[in-house]
Amino acid sequence: MDFIPVNEPLLNGNEKKYLCECIDTGWISSEGPFVKEFEQKMSAAVNRKYGIAVSNGTAALEVAVQALGIKEGDEVIMPAFTIISCAMAVTKAGAVPVLVDSDMYTWNMNVHEIEKKITPRTKAIMMVHLYGLPAEADAILELAQKYQLKVIEDAAEMHGQTYKAIPCGSFGEISIFSFYPNKHITTGEGGMVVTDDEELAERCRMLRNLCFRKDARYMHDEISDNYRFTNLQAAVGLAQLERLDEFICRKRDMGKYYTEHFKDVKGLILPIEETSYGKNIYWVYGMVLDKDIQADNKTVQKLLAEEGIGSRTFFWCIHEQPVYQKQGLFADESYPNAEYLARKGFYIPSGLALTREQMDKVIDKVLRVIGSIC
Ligand SMILES: *Cc1c(COP(=O)(O)O)cnc(C)c1O
């Protein structure tokens, strides 16, 4: 049986050509010329002055949090429903994530719940855009201004997306991207921090590379890590970036096609095609089982796998992560919408290499599986 994987990237542009250039010239490390070119083109694409490429999106979040000077005793507000990377970046710095429940329609943080979570220790809000629709940036930026907070924008899933026609990746002090293979452009592994602040950019460059002292190499004043990004990764990234507009169109077409076929299915809550501030770019095509269905997402994932269809459950909530529960963090906290999404949400094959034929097969199997558990 042909198994349809949940994601397959599309690498049939100039990727091979640029990679061969790396091999032919011997530039394969982080010192190669493609790295600067990719930083420059990525940051320009989102109207930022500086781009600092790093080893992955999680590293980008860690660098961003450290660059802003977030430390022990500080609090950072973020959605309860998001990838662990957001929380880990904060707890690694010794600070505490403060969680906010989700909006059931957009799956992003419910911005009306943020203000009551602000305390004198709050230093920043993490604006995370999830699954394809931008978070409500205006509301978040307004609160940040009112309470003098920094904004870290996690645009890992948002290449090419806009909020009210302004590029995602341009909000707040600092933004990050990931180039993991299920993101709209990939470098295999990879990430980037972008900012307009020269000093922050300089700090990010230091943090990326073990905090080498500028005036004395091999002397280090701070703990950091090796988060460097290679010329090989940048070669792939440049080729991918050339096709970003095409990729966004393709993702939107795929999203519309799936929605057309699922819109009358009882029991499924589908991604919203657009809101007043943005059109979905379907990072992945996610859906949520509604209250009438007893089964959870894991059951559906298993049934789909038996039919030859790859799928993934949604993220698991931060407050329910075993690692944080062991530490006694978030005890007795509950975020009903986030918990619901984590238990009932899943996504189906929606990578850029997916063909129309494969989509038709996915549709057929999803209809069958959902029919069987209704
Ligand atoms: C993928 C992702 C990350 C982490 O990126 P990696 O490159 O996998 O480390 C961070 N935040 C969000 C919202 C993501 O989707």
XYZ file of C-alpha atoms and ligand atoms in Angstrom:
389
model
C 0.000 0.000 0.000
C 1.278 3.477 -0.873
C 1.496 5.424 2.348
C 0.920 9.158 1.970
C 3.250 10.929 4.404
C 1.991 13.901 6.370
C 4.617 16.130 4.766
C 6.934 16.106 1.790
C 8.862 19.244 0.840
C 9.194 20.509 -2.719
C 12.871 20.824 -3.729
C 12.766 21.019 -7.516
C 13.886 24.613 -8.051
C 17.467 25.878 -7.849
C 18.288 23.892 -4.683
C 20.560 21.418 -6.446
C 22.313 24.115 -8.461
C 23.148 26.257 -5.414
C 24.204 23.205 -3.399
C 26.596 22.194 -6.185
C 28.029 25.691 -6.021
C 28.814 25.108 -2.328
C 30.578 21.851 -3.119
C 32.446 23.275 -6.105
C 33.701 26.296 -4.179
C 34.324 24.457 -0.903
C 32.054 26.846 1.053
C 30.060 24.521 3.248
C 30.400 26.029 6.728
C 28.654 28.989 8.317
C 31.281 31.273 6.774
C 29.989 30.851 3.218
C 28.548 33.742 1.165
C 25.017 32.304 0.808
C 24.399 32.750 4.542
C 24.625 36.560 4.338
C 22.631 36.628 1.112
C 19.869 34.516 2.655
C 19.826 36.684 5.800
C 19.583 39.788 3.684
C 16.804 38.470 1.399
C 14.731 36.906 4.196
C 14.858 40.017 6.366
C 14.116 42.304 3.405
C 11.091 40.158 2.532
C 9.538 41.077 5.907
C 10.790 44.687 5.978
C 13.370 44.039 8.689
C 16.838 45.565 8.693
C 18.759 42.616 10.112
C 18.558 38.834 9.795
C 20.616 36.385 11.848
C 20.378 32.806 10.560
C 20.627 30.089 13.210
C 20.499 26.304 13.376
C 16.706 25.963 13.851
C 13.566 27.805 14.951
C 13.905 26.702 18.565
C 17.438 28.136 18.641
C 16.057 31.351 17.150
C 13.592 31.624 20.048
C 16.358 30.975 22.579
C 18.575 33.607 20.996
C 15.685 36.110 20.860
C 14.784 35.592 24.522
C 18.417 35.894 25.635
C 19.090 38.881 23.411
C 16.224 40.758 25.075
C 17.826 40.097 28.457
C 14.938 38.012 29.797
C 16.149 36.300 32.962
C 15.276 34.692 36.264
C 12.188 36.178 37.861
C 10.800 37.518 34.592
C 7.508 36.402 33.084
C 6.688 35.962 29.406
C 3.089 35.678 28.250
C 2.361 33.086 25.568
C -0.423 30.781 24.404
C -1.042 27.605 26.450
C -1.513 25.869 23.118
C 1.767 26.125 21.216
C 4.930 24.203 20.451
C 7.171 23.456 23.450
C 9.978 25.539 21.887
C 8.257 28.753 23.014
C 8.183 27.681 26.654
C 11.613 26.026 26.636
C 13.293 29.189 25.380
C 11.808 31.024 28.365
C 12.434 28.396 31.050
C 16.021 27.864 29.835
C 16.593 31.546 30.522
C 15.277 30.994 34.057
C 12.069 32.921 33.376
C 8.466 31.725 33.647
C 5.946 31.259 30.838
C 2.546 32.711 31.738
C -0.167 31.067 29.721
C -3.264 32.301 27.934
C -6.111 30.174 26.551
C -6.853 29.818 22.844
C -9.514 31.261 20.598
C -11.587 28.303 19.357
C -12.033 29.705 15.867
C -8.525 30.841 14.943
C -6.611 28.487 17.308
C -4.408 31.453 18.221
C -4.093 33.066 21.656
C -7.309 34.727 22.867
C -6.107 38.318 23.094
C -8.928 39.275 25.483
C -7.362 37.051 28.139
C -3.914 38.646 28.050
C -4.310 41.794 30.111
C -5.314 40.064 33.326
C -2.132 37.966 33.140
C 0.155 40.994 33.178
C 2.055 41.514 36.457
C 4.988 43.736 37.496
C 7.256 40.830 36.516
C 5.948 40.567 32.944
C 8.714 41.424 30.499
C 7.382 40.263 27.147
C 4.509 38.817 25.166
C 5.194 36.049 22.689
C 3.024 36.609 19.622
C 2.771 33.104 18.159
C 0.962 32.611 14.849
C -0.399 29.082 14.624
C -1.507 26.822 11.763
C -1.894 29.503 9.113
C -3.848 32.462 10.453
C -1.969 35.406 11.967
C -2.454 36.196 15.652
C -4.287 39.442 16.435
C -1.208 41.618 16.285
C -2.868 45.015 16.907
C -4.318 43.945 20.249
C -1.010 42.454 21.373
C 1.052 45.465 20.283
C -1.374 47.824 22.008
C -1.030 45.982 25.322
C 2.735 45.844 24.940
C 2.836 49.585 24.481
C 0.451 50.263 27.382
C 2.505 48.165 29.816
C 5.967 48.744 28.306
C 6.484 45.111 27.337
C 8.660 43.633 24.620
C 7.081 41.563 21.856
C 8.751 38.422 20.524
C 7.010 37.336 17.368
C 7.106 33.613 16.588
C 6.509 33.570 12.841
C 7.902 30.032 12.428
C 4.813 28.989 10.458
C 4.200 32.301 8.719
C 6.602 32.850 5.815
C 4.789 35.003 3.310
C 1.790 35.675 5.571
C 0.510 39.159 6.337
C -1.620 40.721 9.063
C -3.668 43.622 7.643
C -1.258 43.574 4.688
C 1.798 43.991 6.972
C 4.273 41.078 6.794
C 4.361 38.614 9.664
C 7.910 38.703 10.918
C 7.879 42.497 11.175
C 6.040 42.893 14.497
C 7.576 43.805 17.834
C 11.236 44.066 18.816
C 12.262 40.730 17.397
C 10.743 37.962 15.243
C 11.786 34.442 14.438
C 11.323 31.959 11.611
C 11.882 28.208 11.314
C 12.916 26.391 8.144
C 11.988 22.887 9.237
C 10.738 20.775 6.273
C 7.061 21.276 7.120
C 7.337 25.078 7.019
C 6.526 27.027 3.854
C 10.191 27.289 3.018
C 12.744 24.848 4.320
C 16.486 24.438 4.700
C 16.230 20.951 6.242
C 16.868 22.359 9.688
C 17.243 26.071 10.154
C 15.902 29.251 11.658
C 16.317 33.011 11.663
C 15.977 35.943 14.006
C 15.000 39.245 12.373
C 14.955 42.697 13.936
C 15.307 46.405 13.147
C 17.419 47.092 16.232
C 21.135 47.160 15.467
C 22.176 46.449 19.044
C 19.810 43.497 19.338
C 21.080 42.154 16.019
C 24.642 42.395 17.267
C 23.713 40.537 20.455
C 22.001 37.822 18.415
C 25.124 37.375 16.288
C 27.210 36.980 19.455
C 24.762 34.547 21.020
C 24.682 32.480 17.829
C 28.387 31.898 18.065
C 29.366 31.074 21.657
C 29.570 34.749 22.668
C 33.082 35.229 21.359
C 34.356 38.559 22.578
C 34.757 40.956 19.681
C 38.057 42.346 20.863
C 39.541 39.038 21.999
C 38.691 35.851 20.176
C 38.480 32.745 22.421
C 37.513 34.951 25.365
C 33.876 34.633 26.496
C 31.870 36.752 28.939
C 28.576 34.870 28.691
C 27.188 31.349 28.320
C 25.656 30.688 24.947
C 25.788 27.913 22.397
C 26.804 27.083 18.854
C 23.655 27.952 16.878
C 25.399 28.501 13.541
C 23.720 27.989 10.144
C 25.656 26.551 7.215
C 26.186 27.682 3.647
C 24.568 24.400 2.531
C 21.393 25.303 4.428
C 21.461 28.830 3.003
C 21.834 27.432 -0.536
C 18.588 25.500 -0.138
C 16.925 28.460 1.588
C 17.727 30.868 -1.244
C 16.252 28.511 -3.816
C 13.146 28.051 -1.670
C 12.716 31.763 -1.072
C 12.645 32.381 -4.841
C 9.403 30.394 -4.911
C 7.677 31.666 -1.786
C 4.794 33.380 -3.622
C 4.156 30.263 -5.669
C 4.269 28.114 -2.510
C 1.732 30.326 -0.739
C -0.644 30.079 -3.730
C -0.216 26.330 -3.760
C -0.935 26.019 -0.039
C -4.023 28.205 -0.352
C -5.295 26.143 -3.277
C -4.748 22.964 -1.284
C -6.558 24.421 1.711
C -9.531 25.469 -0.412
C -9.675 22.093 -2.117
C -9.744 20.195 1.177
C -12.340 22.569 2.643
C -14.582 22.179 -0.424
C -14.667 18.429 0.176
C -14.977 18.489 3.963
C -17.322 21.422 4.514
C -20.486 19.333 4.761
C -19.000 16.617 6.951
C -20.685 16.440 10.331
C -18.300 16.325 13.259
C -15.417 18.280 11.749
C -14.411 21.841 12.559
C -12.341 23.140 9.640
C -9.732 25.902 9.434
C -11.196 29.332 8.689
C -10.353 30.515 5.183
C -10.046 34.149 6.146
C -10.612 36.672 8.901
C -10.875 40.472 8.722
C -7.067 40.687 9.067
C -5.688 37.861 6.984
C -6.219 34.915 4.674
C -5.173 31.470 5.845
C -1.908 30.163 4.396
C -2.487 26.677 5.858
C 0.867 25.962 7.482
C -0.633 22.479 7.564
C -4.269 21.531 6.972
C -5.591 21.054 10.491
C -9.036 20.132 11.708
C -10.761 19.587 15.016
C -13.333 16.959 16.006
C -16.467 18.591 17.334
C -18.211 17.856 20.612
C -20.530 15.238 19.116
C -17.624 12.928 18.364
C -16.428 10.846 21.298
C -13.141 9.760 19.736
C -9.979 11.772 20.262
C -7.329 12.783 17.744
C -5.085 9.806 18.518
C -7.859 7.408 17.541
C -8.340 9.220 14.256
C -4.590 9.252 13.616
C -4.469 5.485 14.122
C -7.445 4.825 11.849
C -5.976 7.037 9.135
C -2.638 5.238 9.398
C -4.432 1.933 8.822
C -5.813 3.453 5.624
C -2.338 4.540 4.497
C -2.679 8.205 5.421
C -0.118 10.030 7.564
C -1.395 12.550 10.076
C -0.279 14.294 13.265
C -2.083 15.388 16.363
C -1.964 19.080 17.290
C 0.570 20.398 19.844
C 0.186 19.302 23.456
C -0.519 22.167 25.873
C 2.374 23.734 27.761
C 0.696 23.435 31.203
C 0.148 19.712 30.643
C 3.737 18.933 29.668
C 5.179 16.261 31.985
C 8.453 18.138 32.319
C 6.730 21.227 33.743
C 4.262 19.262 35.860
C 7.236 17.528 37.512
C 8.612 20.939 38.377
C 5.289 21.965 39.892
C 4.752 24.660 37.278
C 1.177 25.501 36.238
C -0.324 23.394 39.051
C -4.134 23.591 38.969
C -4.126 25.802 35.902
C -6.577 24.936 33.169
C -7.155 26.316 29.699
C -10.241 24.572 28.331
C -9.964 25.633 24.698
C -6.274 24.831 24.495
C -6.925 21.437 26.110
C -9.721 20.765 23.653
C -7.562 21.591 20.625
C -4.717 19.418 21.936
C -7.038 16.420 22.326
C -9.269 16.846 19.295
C -7.091 18.554 16.698
C -5.026 16.830 14.031
C -3.659 17.569 10.599
C -3.587 15.619 7.381
C -1.065 15.437 4.513
C -0.526 18.978 3.279
C 3.131 19.311 2.263
C 4.065 21.241 -0.852
C 4.914 18.100 -2.855
C 1.430 16.616 -2.365
C -0.319 15.891 -5.688
C -3.999 16.338 -6.515
C -4.306 12.559 -6.857
C -2.911 12.065 -3.370
C -5.296 14.706 -2.028
C -8.241 12.868 -3.564
C -7.140 9.699 -1.817
C -6.697 11.554 1.486
C -10.203 13.038 1.136
C -11.726 9.642 0.458
C -10.035 8.060 3.481
C -10.780 10.942 5.847
C -14.463 10.812 4.888
C -14.471 7.085 5.512
C -12.720 7.298 8.881
C -14.837 10.188 10.176
C -17.977 8.386 8.962
C -16.944 5.323 10.938
C -16.594 7.155 14.262
C -19.598 9.472 13.995
C 8.288 24.786 14.013
C 8.038 25.783 15.043
C 9.045 26.223 15.917
C 10.383 25.563 16.044
O 11.123 25.452 14.923
P 12.220 24.282 14.770
O 12.962 24.730 13.568
O 11.480 22.998 14.561
O 13.048 24.259 15.994
C 8.749 27.269 16.784
N 7.532 27.807 16.823
C 6.517 27.393 16.038
C 5.202 28.064 16.137
C 6.733 26.342 15.139
O 5.729 25.911 14.375
